[in-house]
Coordinates of C-alpha atoms and ligand atoms in Angstrom, one line a residue:
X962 CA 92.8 -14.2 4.8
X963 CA 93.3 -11.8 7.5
X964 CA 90.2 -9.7 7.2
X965 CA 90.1 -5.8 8.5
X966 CA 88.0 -5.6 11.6
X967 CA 89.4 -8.7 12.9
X968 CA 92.3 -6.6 14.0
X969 CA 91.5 -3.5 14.4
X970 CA 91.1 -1.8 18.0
X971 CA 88.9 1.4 19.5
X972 CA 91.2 4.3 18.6
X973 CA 90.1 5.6 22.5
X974 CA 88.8 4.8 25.6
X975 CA 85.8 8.0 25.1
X976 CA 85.4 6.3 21.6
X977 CA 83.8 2.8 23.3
X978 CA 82.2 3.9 26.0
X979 CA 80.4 6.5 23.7
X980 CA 79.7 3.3 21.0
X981 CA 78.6 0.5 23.8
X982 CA 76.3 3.8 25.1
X983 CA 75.0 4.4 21.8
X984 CA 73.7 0.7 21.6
X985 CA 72.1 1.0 24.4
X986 CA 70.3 4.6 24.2
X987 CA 68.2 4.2 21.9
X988 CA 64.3 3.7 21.2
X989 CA 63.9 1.7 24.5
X990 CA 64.8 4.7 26.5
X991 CA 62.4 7.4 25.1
X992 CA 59.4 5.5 24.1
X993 CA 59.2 1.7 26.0
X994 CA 60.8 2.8 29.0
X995 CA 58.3 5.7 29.6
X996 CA 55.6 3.8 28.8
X997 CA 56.2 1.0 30.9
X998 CA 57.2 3.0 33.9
X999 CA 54.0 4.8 33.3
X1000 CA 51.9 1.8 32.7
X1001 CA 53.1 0.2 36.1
X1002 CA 52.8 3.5 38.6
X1003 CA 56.2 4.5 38.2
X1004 CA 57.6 4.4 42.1
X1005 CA 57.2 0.7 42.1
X1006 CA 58.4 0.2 38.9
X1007 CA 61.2 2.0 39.7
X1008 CA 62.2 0.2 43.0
X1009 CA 62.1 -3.2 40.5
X1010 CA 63.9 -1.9 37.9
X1011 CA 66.8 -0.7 39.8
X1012 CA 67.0 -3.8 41.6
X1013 CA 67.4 -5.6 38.1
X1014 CA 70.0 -2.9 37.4
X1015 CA 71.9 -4.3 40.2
X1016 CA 71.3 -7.8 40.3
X1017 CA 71.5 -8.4 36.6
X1018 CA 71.7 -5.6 34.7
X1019 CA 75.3 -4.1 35.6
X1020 CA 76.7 -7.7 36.4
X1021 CA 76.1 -8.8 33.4
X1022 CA 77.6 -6.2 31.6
X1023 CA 80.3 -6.5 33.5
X1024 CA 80.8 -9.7 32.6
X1025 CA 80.2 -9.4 28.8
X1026 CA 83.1 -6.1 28.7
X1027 CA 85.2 -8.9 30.5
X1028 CA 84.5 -12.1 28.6
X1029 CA 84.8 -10.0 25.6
X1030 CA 88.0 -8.1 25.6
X1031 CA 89.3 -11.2 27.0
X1032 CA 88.3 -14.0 23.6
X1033 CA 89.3 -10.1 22.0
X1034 CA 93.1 -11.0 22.7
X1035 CA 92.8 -14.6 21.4
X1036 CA 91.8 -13.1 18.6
X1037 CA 88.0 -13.8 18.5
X1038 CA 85.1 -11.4 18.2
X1039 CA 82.0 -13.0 18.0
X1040 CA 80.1 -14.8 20.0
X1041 CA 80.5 -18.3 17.9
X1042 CA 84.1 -18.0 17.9
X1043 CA 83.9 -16.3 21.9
X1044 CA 82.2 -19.3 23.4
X1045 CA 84.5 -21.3 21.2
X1046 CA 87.5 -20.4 23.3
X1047 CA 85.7 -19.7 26.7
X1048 CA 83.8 -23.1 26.9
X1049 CA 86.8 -25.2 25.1
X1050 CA 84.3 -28.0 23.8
X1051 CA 82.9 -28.7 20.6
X1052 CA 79.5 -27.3 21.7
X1053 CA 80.7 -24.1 23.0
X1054 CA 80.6 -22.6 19.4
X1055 CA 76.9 -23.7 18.6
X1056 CA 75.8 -22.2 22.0
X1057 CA 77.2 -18.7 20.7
X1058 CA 75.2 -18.7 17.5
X1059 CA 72.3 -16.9 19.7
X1060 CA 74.8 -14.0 20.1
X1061 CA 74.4 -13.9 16.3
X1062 CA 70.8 -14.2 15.7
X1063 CA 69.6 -12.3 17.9
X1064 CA 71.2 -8.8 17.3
X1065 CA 70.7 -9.7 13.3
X1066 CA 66.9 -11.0 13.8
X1067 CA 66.5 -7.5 16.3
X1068 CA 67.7 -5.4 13.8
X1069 CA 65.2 -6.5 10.5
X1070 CA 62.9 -5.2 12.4
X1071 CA 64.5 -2.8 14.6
X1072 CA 65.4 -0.9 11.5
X1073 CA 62.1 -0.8 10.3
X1074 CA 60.9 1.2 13.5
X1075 CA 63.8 3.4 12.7
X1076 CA 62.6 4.3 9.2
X1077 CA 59.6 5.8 10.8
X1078 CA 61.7 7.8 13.1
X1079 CA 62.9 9.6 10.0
X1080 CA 60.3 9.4 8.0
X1081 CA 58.3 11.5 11.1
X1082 CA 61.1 13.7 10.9
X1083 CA 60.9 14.7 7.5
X1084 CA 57.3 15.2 7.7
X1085 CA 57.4 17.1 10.9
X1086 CA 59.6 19.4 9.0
X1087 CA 57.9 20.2 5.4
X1088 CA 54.8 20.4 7.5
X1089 CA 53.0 17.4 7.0
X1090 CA 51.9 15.9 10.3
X1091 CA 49.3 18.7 10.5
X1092 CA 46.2 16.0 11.0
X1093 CA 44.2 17.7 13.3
X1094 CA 43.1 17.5 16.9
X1095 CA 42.8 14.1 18.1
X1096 CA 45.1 10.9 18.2
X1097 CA 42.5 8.7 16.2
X1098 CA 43.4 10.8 13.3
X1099 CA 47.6 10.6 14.2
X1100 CA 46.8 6.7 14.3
X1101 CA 45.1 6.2 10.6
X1102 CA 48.3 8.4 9.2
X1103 CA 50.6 5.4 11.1
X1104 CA 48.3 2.4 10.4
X1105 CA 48.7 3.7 6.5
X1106 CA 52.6 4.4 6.9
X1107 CA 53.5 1.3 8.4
X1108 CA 51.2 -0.6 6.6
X1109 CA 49.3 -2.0 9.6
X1110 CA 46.4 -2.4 7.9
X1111 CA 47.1 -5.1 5.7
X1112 CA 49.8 -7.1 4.2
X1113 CA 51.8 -5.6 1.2
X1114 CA 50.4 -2.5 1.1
X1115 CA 53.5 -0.6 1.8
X1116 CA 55.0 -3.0 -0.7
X1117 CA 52.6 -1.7 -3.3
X1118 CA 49.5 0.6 -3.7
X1119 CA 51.1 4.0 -3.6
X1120 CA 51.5 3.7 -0.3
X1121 CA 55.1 3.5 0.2
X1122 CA 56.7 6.4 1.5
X1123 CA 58.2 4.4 4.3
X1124 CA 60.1 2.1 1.7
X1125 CA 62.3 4.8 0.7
X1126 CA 62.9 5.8 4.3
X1127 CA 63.9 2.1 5.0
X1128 CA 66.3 2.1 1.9
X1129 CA 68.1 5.2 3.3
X1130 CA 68.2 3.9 7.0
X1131 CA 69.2 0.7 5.6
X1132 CA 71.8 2.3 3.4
X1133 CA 73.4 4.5 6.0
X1134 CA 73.4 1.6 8.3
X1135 CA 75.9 -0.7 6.3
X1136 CA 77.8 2.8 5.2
X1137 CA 78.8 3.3 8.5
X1138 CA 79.3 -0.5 9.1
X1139 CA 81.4 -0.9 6.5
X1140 CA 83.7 1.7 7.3
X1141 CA 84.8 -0.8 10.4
X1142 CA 85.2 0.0 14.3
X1143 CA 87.0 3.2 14.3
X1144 CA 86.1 5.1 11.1
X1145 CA 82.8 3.9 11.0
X1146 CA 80.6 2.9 14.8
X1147 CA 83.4 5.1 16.6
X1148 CA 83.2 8.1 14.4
X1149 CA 79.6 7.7 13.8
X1150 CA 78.7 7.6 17.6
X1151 CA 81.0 10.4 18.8
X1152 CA 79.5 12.8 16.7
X1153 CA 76.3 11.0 17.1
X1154 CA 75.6 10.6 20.8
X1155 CA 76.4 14.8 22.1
X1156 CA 73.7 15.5 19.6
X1157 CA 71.5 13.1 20.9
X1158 CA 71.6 14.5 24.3
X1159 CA 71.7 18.0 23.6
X1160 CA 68.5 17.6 21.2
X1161 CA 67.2 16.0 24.1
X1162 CA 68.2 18.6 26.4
X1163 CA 66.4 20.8 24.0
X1164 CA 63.2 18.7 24.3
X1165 CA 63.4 18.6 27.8
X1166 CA 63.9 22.5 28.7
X1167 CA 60.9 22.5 26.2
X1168 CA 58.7 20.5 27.8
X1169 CA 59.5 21.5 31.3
X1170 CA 58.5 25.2 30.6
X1171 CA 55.2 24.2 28.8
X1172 CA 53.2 25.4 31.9
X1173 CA 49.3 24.8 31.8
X1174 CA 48.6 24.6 28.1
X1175 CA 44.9 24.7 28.3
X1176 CA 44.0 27.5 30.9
X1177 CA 40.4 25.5 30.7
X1178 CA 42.0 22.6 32.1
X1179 CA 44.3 23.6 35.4
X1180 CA 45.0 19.8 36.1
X1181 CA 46.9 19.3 33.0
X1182 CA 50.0 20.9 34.0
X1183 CA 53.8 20.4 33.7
X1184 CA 53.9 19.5 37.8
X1185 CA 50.6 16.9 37.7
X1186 CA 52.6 15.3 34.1
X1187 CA 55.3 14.8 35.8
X1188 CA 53.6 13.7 38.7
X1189 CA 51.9 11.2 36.8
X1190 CA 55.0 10.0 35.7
X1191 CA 57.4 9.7 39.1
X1192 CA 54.8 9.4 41.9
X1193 CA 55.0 6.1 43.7
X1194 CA 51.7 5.4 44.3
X1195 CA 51.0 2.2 46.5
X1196 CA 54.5 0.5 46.2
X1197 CA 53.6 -2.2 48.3
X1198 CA 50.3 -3.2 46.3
X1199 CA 52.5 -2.6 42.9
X1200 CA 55.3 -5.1 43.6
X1201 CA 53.2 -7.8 44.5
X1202 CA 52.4 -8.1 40.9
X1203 CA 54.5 -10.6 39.1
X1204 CA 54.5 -9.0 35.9
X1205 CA 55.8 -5.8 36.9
X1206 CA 59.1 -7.5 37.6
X1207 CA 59.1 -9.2 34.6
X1208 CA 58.2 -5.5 32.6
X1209 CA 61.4 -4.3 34.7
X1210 CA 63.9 -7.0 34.5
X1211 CA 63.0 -7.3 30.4
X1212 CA 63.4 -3.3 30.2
X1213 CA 67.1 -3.4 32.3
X1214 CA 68.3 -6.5 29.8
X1215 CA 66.6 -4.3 26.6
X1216 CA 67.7 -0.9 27.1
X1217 CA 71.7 -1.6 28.8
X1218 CA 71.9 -4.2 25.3
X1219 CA 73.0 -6.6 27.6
X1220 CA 71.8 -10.5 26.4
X1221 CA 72.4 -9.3 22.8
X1222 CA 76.0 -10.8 22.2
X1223 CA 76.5 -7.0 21.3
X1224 CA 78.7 -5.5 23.7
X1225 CA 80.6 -8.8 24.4
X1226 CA 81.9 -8.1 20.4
X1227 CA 82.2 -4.4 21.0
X1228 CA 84.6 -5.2 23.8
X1229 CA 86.6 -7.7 21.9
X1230 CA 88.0 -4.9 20.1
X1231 CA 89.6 -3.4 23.4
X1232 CA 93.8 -4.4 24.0
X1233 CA 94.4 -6.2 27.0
X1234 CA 95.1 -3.6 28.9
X1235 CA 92.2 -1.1 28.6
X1236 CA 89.7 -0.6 31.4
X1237 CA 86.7 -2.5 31.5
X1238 CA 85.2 -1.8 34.7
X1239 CA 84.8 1.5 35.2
X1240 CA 84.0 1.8 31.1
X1241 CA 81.5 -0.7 31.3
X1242 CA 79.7 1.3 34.4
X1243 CA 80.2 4.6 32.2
X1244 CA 78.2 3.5 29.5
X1245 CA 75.3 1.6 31.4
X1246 CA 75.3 5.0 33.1
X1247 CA 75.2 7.1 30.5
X1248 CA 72.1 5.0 29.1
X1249 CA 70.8 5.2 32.2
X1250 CA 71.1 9.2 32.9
X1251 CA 69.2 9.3 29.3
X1252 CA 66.6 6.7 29.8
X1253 CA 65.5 8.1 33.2
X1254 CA 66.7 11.9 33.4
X1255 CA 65.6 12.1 29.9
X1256 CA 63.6 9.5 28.4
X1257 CA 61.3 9.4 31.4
X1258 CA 61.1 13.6 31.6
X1259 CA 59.8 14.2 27.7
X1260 CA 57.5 11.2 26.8
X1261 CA 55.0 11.4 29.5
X1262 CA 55.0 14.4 30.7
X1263 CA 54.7 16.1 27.5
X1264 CA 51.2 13.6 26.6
X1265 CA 50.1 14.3 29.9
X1266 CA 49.7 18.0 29.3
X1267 CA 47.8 17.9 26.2
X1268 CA 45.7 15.2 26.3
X1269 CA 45.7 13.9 30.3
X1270 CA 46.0 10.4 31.6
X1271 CA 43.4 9.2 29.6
X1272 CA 46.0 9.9 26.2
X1273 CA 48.7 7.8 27.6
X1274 CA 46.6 4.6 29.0
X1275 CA 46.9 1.8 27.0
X1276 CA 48.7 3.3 24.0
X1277 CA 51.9 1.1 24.1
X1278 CA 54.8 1.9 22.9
X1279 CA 54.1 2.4 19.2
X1280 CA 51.0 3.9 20.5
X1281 CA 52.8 6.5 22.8
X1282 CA 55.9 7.0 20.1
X1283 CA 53.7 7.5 16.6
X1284 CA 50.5 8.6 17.8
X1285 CA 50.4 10.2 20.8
X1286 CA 53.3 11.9 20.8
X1287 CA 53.1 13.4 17.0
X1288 CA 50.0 14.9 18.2
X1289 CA 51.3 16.4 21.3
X1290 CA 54.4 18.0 19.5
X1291 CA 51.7 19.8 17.1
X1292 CA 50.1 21.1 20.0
X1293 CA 53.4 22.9 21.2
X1294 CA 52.5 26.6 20.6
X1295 CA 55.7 28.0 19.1
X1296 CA 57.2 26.2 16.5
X1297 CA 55.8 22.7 17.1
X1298 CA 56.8 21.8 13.6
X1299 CA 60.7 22.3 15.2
X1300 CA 60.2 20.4 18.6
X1301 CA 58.8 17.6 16.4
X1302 CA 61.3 17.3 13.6
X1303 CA 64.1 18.0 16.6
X1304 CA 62.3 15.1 19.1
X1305 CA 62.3 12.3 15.7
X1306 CA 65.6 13.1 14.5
X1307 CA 66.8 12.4 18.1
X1308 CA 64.6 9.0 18.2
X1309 CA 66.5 8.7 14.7
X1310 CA 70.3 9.0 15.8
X1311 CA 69.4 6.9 18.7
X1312 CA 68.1 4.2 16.9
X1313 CA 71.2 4.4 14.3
X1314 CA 73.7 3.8 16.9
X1315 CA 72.0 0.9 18.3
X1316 CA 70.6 -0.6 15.2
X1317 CA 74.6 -0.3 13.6
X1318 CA 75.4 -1.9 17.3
X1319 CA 73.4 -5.2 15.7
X1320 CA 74.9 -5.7 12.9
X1321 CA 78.6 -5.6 14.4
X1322 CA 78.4 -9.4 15.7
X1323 CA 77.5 -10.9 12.5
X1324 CA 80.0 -9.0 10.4
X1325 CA 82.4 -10.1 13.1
X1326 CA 81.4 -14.0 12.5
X1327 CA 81.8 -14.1 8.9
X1328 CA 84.9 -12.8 9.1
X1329 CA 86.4 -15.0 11.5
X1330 CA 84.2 -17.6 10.5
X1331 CA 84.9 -17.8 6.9
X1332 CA 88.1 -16.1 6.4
X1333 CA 85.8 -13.6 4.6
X1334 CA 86.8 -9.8 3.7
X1335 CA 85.0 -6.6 5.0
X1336 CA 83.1 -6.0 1.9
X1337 CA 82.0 -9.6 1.5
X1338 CA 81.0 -10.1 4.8
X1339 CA 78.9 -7.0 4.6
X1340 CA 77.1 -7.9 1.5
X1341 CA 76.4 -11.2 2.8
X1342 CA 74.9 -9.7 6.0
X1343 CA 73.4 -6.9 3.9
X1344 CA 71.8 -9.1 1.9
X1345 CA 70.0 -11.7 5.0
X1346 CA 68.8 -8.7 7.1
X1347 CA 67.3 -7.3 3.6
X1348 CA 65.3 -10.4 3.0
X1349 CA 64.5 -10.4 6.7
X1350 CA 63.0 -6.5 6.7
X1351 CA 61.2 -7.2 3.8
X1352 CA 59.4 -9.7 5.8
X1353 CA 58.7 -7.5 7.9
X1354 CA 57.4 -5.1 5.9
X1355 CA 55.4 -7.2 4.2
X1356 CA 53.7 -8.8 6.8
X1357 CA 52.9 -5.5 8.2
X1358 CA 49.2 -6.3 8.8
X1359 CA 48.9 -5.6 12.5
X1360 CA 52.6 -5.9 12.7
X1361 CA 52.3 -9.3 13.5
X1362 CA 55.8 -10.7 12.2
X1363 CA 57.6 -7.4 13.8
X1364 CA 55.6 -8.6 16.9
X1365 CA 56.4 -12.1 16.4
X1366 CA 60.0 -11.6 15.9
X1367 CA 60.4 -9.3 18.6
X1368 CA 58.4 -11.9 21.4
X1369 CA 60.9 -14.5 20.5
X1370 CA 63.8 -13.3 19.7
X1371 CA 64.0 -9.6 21.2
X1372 CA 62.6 -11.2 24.6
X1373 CA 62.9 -14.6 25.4
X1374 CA 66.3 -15.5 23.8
X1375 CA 67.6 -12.4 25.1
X1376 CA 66.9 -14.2 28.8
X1377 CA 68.5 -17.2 27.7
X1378 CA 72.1 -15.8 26.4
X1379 CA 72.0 -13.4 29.7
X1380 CA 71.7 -16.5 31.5
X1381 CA 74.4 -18.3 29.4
X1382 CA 76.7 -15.0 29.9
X1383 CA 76.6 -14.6 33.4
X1384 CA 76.8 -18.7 34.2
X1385 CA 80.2 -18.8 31.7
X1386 CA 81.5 -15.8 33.4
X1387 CA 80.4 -16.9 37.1
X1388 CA 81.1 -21.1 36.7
X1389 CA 83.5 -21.6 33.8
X1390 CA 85.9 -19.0 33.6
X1391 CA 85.1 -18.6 37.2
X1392 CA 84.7 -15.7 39.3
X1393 CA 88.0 -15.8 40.5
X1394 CA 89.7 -15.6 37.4
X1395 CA 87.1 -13.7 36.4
X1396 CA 87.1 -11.1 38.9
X1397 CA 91.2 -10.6 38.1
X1398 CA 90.1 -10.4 34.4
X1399 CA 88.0 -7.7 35.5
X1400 CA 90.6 -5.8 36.9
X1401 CA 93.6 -6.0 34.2
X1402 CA 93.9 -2.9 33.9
X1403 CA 90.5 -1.3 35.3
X1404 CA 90.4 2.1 36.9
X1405 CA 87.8 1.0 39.6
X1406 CA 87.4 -1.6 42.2
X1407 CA 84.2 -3.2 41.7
X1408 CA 83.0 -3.5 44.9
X1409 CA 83.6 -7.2 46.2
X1410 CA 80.0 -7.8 46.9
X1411 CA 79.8 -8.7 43.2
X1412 CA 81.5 -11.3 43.1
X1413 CA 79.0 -12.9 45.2
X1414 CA 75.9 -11.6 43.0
X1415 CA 77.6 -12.7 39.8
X1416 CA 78.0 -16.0 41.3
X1417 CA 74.9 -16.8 42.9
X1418 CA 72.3 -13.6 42.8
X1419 CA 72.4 -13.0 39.0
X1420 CA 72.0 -16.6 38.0
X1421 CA 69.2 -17.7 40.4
X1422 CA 67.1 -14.2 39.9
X1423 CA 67.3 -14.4 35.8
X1424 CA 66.1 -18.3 36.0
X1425 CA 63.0 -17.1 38.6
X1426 CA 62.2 -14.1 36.6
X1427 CA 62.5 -16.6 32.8
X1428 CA 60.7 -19.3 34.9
X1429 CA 57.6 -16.6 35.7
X1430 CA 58.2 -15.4 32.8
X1431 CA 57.7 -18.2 30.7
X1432 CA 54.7 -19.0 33.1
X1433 CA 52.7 -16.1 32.5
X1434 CA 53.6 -15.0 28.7
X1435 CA 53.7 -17.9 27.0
X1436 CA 51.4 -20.4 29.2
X1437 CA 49.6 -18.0 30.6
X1438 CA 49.1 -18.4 34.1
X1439 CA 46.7 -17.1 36.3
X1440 CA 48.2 -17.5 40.1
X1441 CA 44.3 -16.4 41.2
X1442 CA 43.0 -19.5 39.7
X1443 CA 45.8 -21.5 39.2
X1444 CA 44.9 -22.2 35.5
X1445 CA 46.8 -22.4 32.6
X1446 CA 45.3 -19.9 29.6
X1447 CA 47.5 -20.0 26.6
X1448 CA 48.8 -16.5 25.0
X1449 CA 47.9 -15.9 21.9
X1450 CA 51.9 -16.0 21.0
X1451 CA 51.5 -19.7 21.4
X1452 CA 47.9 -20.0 20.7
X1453 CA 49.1 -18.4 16.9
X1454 CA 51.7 -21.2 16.5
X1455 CA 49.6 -24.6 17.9
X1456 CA 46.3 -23.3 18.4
X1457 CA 42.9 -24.4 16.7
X1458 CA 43.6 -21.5 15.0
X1459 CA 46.9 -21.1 14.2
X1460 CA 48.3 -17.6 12.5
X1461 CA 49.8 -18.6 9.4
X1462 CA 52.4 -15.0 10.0
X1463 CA 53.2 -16.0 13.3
X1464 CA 54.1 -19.5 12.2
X1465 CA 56.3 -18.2 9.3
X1466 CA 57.9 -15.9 11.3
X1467 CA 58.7 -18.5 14.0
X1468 CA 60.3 -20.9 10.8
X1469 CA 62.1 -17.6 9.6
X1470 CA 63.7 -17.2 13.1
X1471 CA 64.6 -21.4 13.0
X1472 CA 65.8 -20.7 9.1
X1473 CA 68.4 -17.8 10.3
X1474 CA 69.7 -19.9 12.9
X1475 CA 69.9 -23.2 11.2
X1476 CA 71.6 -20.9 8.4
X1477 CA 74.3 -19.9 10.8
X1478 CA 74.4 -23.2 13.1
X1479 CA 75.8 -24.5 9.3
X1480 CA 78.3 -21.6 9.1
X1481 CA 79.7 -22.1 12.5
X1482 CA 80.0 -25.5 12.2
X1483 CA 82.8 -25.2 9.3
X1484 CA 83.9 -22.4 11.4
X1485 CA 84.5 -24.7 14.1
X1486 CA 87.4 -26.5 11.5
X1487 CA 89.5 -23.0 10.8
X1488 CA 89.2 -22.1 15.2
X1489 CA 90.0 -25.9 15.9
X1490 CA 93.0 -25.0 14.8
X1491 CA 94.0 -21.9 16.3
X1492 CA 92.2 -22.7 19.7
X1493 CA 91.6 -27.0 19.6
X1494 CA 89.1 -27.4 22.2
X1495 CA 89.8 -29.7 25.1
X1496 CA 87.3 -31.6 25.2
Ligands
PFF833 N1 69.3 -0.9 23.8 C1 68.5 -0.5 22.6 C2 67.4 0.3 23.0 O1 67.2 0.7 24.2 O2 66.6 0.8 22.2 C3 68.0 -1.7 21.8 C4 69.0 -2.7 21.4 C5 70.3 -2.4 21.1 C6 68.6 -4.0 21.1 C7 71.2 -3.3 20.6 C8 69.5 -4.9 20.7 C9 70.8 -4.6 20.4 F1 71.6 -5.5 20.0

């Protein structure tokens, strides 16, 4: 049975570049981005993280607009069935159940985060973030919303105010979905990404006229926050470290949604002769005009002013999003209750459009996959992600499966199907076919240079950077001493002291993806016969 989405195109060209741009903008650009940027001395970080843009960030999407809009005409829209008809061997298929997983494992949690996002929202605007003067008191109100304390409680125990904000946000996301590619993502997102950036604009002018709040402390003014935030310090010093490059190449693959098997499905819905390379550079600049001219001017500077560097350190992302910054929007003189619901609604409608951005591939699979209808293949999905948030939820105690989850999954896979991604596009297509594929149609010349990165660059930089990667995070190397220290994300699954969370969440993860290794396999008989592999 011919189900809907499987044919249906983008209605305009304004329509996908807006959608691929509202999976990428989203919580990545206003709360990790800042922080990491901040956390590293900024000018350094910046010189890596636009060097990742170059070398892997922007190839890569390149090559996932192309690959996709390409397996788009043979009628496939999902990874599974893309690699399917791009590899041509029986193993292709199985290779592309990571373009499933990972968006559908990212978004039990991811939607989670984005409950919070509304939930601040609502309390910012029936006044009840009013907690007083110091961040401690910002960060009991989380721990108890989130559940961080311990396991279950938001399950139970009257303290559950963030389960209703999940249903909604869970609701609304398979609304929207359900509504398919035009009517629902494209419609959603139009409407959805000008607020975004004029509530952000808002934010901004906001923050950028806040002056010195505290005439007792001169230092903690707009100019030094922003200082804090952009200047370079000692570049040279900063890009010897290692990690910093890892931070920066992570946040480039995280925040354009490129190793997600997300925009490779988005694009599949394009006709053969729309442009992909200038759309693809649109979007990945439009994220990127939010994520630095915007993400990086509110987050930081606005902490700085209130509470100094000594606010920001260490705070991490959560930290800086649900603590710090709740805190520093009640500070705001006039009308903080405003600036705050207006700064968490925007945090909201960017997390929407990315988290509805995850669930795309999966719908896509079991349609093509199974022959299944809209509606079933959405109350399958619906019902997997449900278990898989209420894992989350339940486990909240430290976050530890939303962390675990989001190690694996949301970082290291998402090296692994870049790499796959670039090395189909570069070695098995080809980047001579590939580059004409590129250009069917395109409105830009992507400068030949490319060809050469895509070929060579991207591939050898994202094995180095997994390699070090892999090194430091998960064996924990220490280049001064040359010894090998464990992190606790593999100390929790084989240590002397294992964590019984992290190893569930680590068997969840295998459980999703043995799940859908089944599905594609009987896949594999309905596509063998539209596409036989050749080998
Ligand atoms: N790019 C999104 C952000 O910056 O928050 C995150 C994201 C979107 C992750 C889509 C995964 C995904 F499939």
């Amino acid at each position: 049975m011919a189900s809907d989405t499987a044919t249906e195109k983008w209605s305009s060209r304004f329509g996908v570049i807006l959608a691929v741009a509202g999976s990428a903008v989203g919580l990545g650009n206003f709360l990790r981005f800042p922080g990491l940027a901040a956390q590293y001395g900024s000018g350094a970080f910046m010189v890596a993280y636009f060097i990742s843009l170059f070398l892997i960030g922007i190839p890569i999407c390149w090559a996932e607009w192309t690959l996709g809009r390409y397996a788009g005409q043979k009628g496939f829209h999902s990874s599974p069935g893309i690699f399917h008809v791009l590899i041509r061997r029986q193993a292709g298929k199985y290779i592309g159940v990571l373009g499933v997983i990972i968006p559908v494992v990212i978004y039990m949690y991811y939607v989670y985060i984005e409950a919070w996002c509304l939930g601040y929202f609502y309390y910012f605007l029936t006044g009840q973030l009013d907690l007083g003067q110091d961040v401690a008191a910002y960060g009991d109100f989380w721990a108890r919303f989130v559940g961080a304390n311990e396991n279950g409680l938001v399950l139970g125990h009257g303290q559950n105010q963030v389960i209703v904000f999940l249903i909604i946000v869970f609701a609304l996301n398979f609304i929207i979905i359900y509504q398919g590619i035009v009517r629902g993502i494209e419609f959603f997102c139009k409407y959805a990404m000008p607020a975004l950036v004029v509530l952000a604009l808002i934010t901004l002018a906001r923050v950028l006229t806040l002056g010195t709040p505290d005439p007792l402390k001169p230092d903690q003014n707009i100019l030094n926050g922003l200082g804090y935030m952009w200047n370079p310090g000692d570049i040279a010093a900063s890009l010897s470290n290692p990690q910093l490059w890892l931070a920066a190449a992570g946040q480039i693959f995280f925040s354009l949604s490129v190793g997600f098997g997300v925009i490779i499905t988005y694009a599949s819905y394009l006709t053969n002769e729309d442009d992909v390379a200038l759309s693809g550079l649109a979007a990945s600049s439009a994220n990127e005009f939010c994520e630095v001219g915007l993400g990086g001017m509110i987050t930081v500077p606005a902490a700085f002013v209130f509470l100094g560097a000594a606010g920001i350190v260490g705070q991490g992302t959560f930290g800086l999003g649900f603590k710090v910054l709740p805190l520093v929007f009640s500070k705001i003189p006039v009308l903080p209750w405003l600036f705050g619901g207006i700064f968490f609604f925007l945090l909201f409608l960017a997390a929407i459009t990315s988290s509805l951005s995850m669930l795309q591939p999966g719908i896509a699979f079991l349609e093509e996959g199974l022959g299944l209808g809209r509606k079933q293949s959405v109350a399958i999905l619906g019902l997997l992600t449900a278990i898989g948030s209420l894992f989350v939820v339940y486990f909240s105690k430290d976050l530890k499966a939303l962390d675990t989850l989001d190690f694996w999954v949301g970082t290291f896979l998402i090296f692994v199907m870049g790499t796959i991604i670039i090395v189909i596009f570069g070695w098995i297509l080809g980047t001579e076919r590939g580059w004409i594929e590129a250009h069917r149609g395109a409105e830009m010349k992507i400068p030949g240079v490319f060809k050469w990165i895509i070929q060579y660059v991207s591939p050898i930089y994202l094995l180095g950077i997994f390699v070090l990667w892999v090194l430091f995070n998960v064996f924990g190397w220490d280049p001064s001493t040359g010894e090998f220290k464990p992190t606790s994300y593999i100390l929790d699954l084989v240590g002397p002291m294992p964590d019984p969370v992290a190893r569930l969440s680590v068997l969840f993860i295998l459980l999703v993806m043995g799940f859908f290794l089944i599905l594609i396999a009987n896949a594999g008989k309905r596509w063998n016969k539209i596409a036989p592999p050749s080998g």
